[in-house]
Structure formats: structure tokens, C-alpha cells
XYZ file of C-alpha atoms in Angstrom:
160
model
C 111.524 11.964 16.261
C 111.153 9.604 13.226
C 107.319 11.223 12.544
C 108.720 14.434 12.693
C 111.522 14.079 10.294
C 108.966 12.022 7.654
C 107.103 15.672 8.301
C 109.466 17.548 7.563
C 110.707 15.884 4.694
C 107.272 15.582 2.964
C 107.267 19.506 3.762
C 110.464 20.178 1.892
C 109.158 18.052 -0.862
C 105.632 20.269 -1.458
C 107.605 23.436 -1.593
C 109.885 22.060 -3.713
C 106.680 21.674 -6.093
C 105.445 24.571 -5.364
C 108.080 26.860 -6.002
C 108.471 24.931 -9.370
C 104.836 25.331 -10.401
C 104.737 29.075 -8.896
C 108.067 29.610 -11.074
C 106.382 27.997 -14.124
C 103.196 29.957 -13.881
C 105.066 33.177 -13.285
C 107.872 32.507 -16.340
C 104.626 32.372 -18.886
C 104.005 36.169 -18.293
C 107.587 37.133 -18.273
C 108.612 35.009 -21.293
C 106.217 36.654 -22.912
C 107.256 40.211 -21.838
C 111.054 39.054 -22.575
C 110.466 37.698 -25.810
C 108.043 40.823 -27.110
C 110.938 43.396 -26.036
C 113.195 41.318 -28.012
C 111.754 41.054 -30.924
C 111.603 44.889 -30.818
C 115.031 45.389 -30.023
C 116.396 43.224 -32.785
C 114.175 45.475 -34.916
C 115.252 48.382 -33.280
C 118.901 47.594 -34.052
C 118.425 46.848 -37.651
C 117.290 50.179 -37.762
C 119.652 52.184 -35.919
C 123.005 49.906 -36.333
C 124.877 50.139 -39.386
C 126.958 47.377 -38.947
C 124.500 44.494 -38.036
C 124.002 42.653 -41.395
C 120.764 41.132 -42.743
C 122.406 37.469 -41.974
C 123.067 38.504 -38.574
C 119.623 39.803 -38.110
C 117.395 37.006 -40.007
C 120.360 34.407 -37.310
C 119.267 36.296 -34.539
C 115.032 36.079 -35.498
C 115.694 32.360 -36.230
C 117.451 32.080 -32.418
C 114.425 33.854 -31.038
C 112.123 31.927 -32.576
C 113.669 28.592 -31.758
C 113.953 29.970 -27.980
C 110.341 31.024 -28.019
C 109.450 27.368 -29.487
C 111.153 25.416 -27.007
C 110.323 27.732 -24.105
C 106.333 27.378 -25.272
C 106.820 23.323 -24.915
C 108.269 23.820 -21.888
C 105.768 26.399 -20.371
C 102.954 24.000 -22.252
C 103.902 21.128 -20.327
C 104.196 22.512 -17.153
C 100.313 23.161 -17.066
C 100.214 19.244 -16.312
C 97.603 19.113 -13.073
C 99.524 17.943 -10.222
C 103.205 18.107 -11.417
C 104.346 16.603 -8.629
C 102.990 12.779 -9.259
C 103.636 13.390 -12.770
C 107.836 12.653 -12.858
C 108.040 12.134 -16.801
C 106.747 15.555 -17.407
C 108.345 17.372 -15.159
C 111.992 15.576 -16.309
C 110.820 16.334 -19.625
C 110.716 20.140 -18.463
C 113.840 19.138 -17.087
C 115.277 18.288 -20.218
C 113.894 21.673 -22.103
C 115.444 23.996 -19.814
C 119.093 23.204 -20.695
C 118.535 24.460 -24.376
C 116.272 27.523 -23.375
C 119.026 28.145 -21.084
C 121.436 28.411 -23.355
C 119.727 29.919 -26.187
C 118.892 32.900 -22.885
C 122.634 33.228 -22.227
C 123.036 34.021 -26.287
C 120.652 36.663 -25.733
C 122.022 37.674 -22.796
C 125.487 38.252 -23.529
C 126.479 36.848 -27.007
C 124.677 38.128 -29.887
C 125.645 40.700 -31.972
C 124.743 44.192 -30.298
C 124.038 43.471 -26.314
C 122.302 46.662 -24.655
C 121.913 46.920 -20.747
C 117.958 46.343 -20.802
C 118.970 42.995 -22.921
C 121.429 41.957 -20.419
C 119.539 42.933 -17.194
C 116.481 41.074 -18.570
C 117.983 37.873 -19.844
C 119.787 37.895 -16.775
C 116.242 37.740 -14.497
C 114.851 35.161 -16.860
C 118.271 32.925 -16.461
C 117.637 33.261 -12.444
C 113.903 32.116 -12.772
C 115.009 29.266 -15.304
C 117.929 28.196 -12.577
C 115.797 28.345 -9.914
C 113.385 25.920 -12.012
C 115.929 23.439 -12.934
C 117.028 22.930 -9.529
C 113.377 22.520 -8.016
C 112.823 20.036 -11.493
C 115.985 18.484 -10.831
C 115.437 17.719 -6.650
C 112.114 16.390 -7.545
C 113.019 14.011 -9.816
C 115.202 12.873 -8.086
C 113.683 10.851 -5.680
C 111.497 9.260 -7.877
C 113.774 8.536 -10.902
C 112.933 4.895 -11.293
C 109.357 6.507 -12.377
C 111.079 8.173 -14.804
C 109.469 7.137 -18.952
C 112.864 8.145 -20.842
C 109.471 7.566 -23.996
C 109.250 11.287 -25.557
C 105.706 9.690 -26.612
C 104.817 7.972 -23.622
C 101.592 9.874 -22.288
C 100.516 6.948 -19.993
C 101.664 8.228 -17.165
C 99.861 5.755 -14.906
C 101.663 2.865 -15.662
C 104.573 4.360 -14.635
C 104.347 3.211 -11.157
């Protein structure tokens, strides 16, 4: 019975990875989509909305950008070979997703004209980023004394 639960955990623990690499792999294409449509909404509504002011726009293009820098480290890092030996990187991701996150949920429901497509698609991206941060989080876990807290440690080796 012992062999079998060993088994089972070490299966829980690949699909764990798994799903968070899948996820990761997946969330480069659809950033990409999500971020494209809104940049051409927020152009879209400085068009078409009279009330949406140039600081509000040029606060807005500043949030996107930041989102679409931090989400780029975070989709950069996660094309590590072999995530799952590789705790300081994917804690690192770890770390990341909390401000994409929230910079998503501005997008989502806080900024300063919200249309349906905005909400329905910042809602998808905050159920793919949830779904990573709890695979990120459950991995780490068990191996947190591997954990380099370094942000410029890249010897991951002597981690061990």
C-alpha cells in the first residue's frame, strides 16, 4: 500500500507540472490575443468616447504596457526546460503573477470605460492566471527549502 501511495503521489505531482507548463505555453498565445484587442479598444474608445480624457488614456497605455512587461517576464521564464526541478523559477513566476493579476482585474473591471468583450476576456485570462498560481504555488511547496529568494541567482544547481 505504501508503493502505491508514493505512486500516486509522484502522479499528482507531474500533473501538477504539467498543467502549469500546458497553462504557460497556452497563456503566450492568449496574452498576446488579449493584449492586441486591448490596445485596440483603448484606441477605439478615445475615438468614440467623449468623456475619456487624454490622462486617462496615456494611464491606461502606461497600465497596459506595464501588464504586458511583467506578463512577458513571466511567460519568458516559464520557457525554463524542466520547470519542475527548477523551484526558483517557477516561485519567481510565482511571484509575477500576483501583479499581472491585479493589473488583469484593472482591465477587467476598473478602468475607465469597461465593455462586455473587455470583461469576458480579462475574465478567461484571470481563470488561466489562477489556475497557474495554484499549480506554481502546490509545487513549490514541497520543495521550498530549494527555494533562492536571489532575483540574480541563475545557479540553479547549487540549490540542492
Amino acid at each position: 500500500m505504501d508503493r502505491h501511495a508514493k505512486k500516486m503521489e509522484n502522479n499528482s505531482k507531474i500533473d501538477r507540472q504539467l498543467t502549469f507548463e500546458i497553462l504557460l505555453y497556452l497563456n503566450i498565445f492568449y496574452f498576446s490575443f488579449y493584449a492586441g484587442i486591448e490596445a485596440l479598444f483603448l484606441l477605439i474608445k478615445f475615438y468614440h468616447i467623449e468623456e475619456l480624457h487624454m490622462i486617462a488614456l496615456l494611464n491606461e497605455i502606461f497600465m497596459l504596457l506595464l501588464l504586458c512587461g511583467i506578463e512577458g517576464a513571466r511567460l519568458w521564464l516559464g520557457q525554463e526546460d524542466n520547470l519542475g526541478k527548477r523551484v526558483s523559477v517557477v516561485f519567481r513566476i510565482l511571484v509575477l503573477t500576483v501583479p499581472s493579476q491585479y493589473l488583469t482585474a484593472y482591465f477587467t473591471f476598473w478602468q475607465t470605460r469597461v465593455t462586455q468583450v473587455d470583461a469576458v476576456l480579462g475574465i478567461i485570462l484571470l481563470v488561466i492566471q489562477s489556475v497557474q498560481l495554484i499549480c506554481a504555488f502546490l509545487t513549490c511547496l514541497p520543495n521550498k527549502h530549494r527555494i533562492c529568494f536571489n532575483p540574480f541567482e541563475m545557479n540553479i544547481d547549487k540549490l540542492h
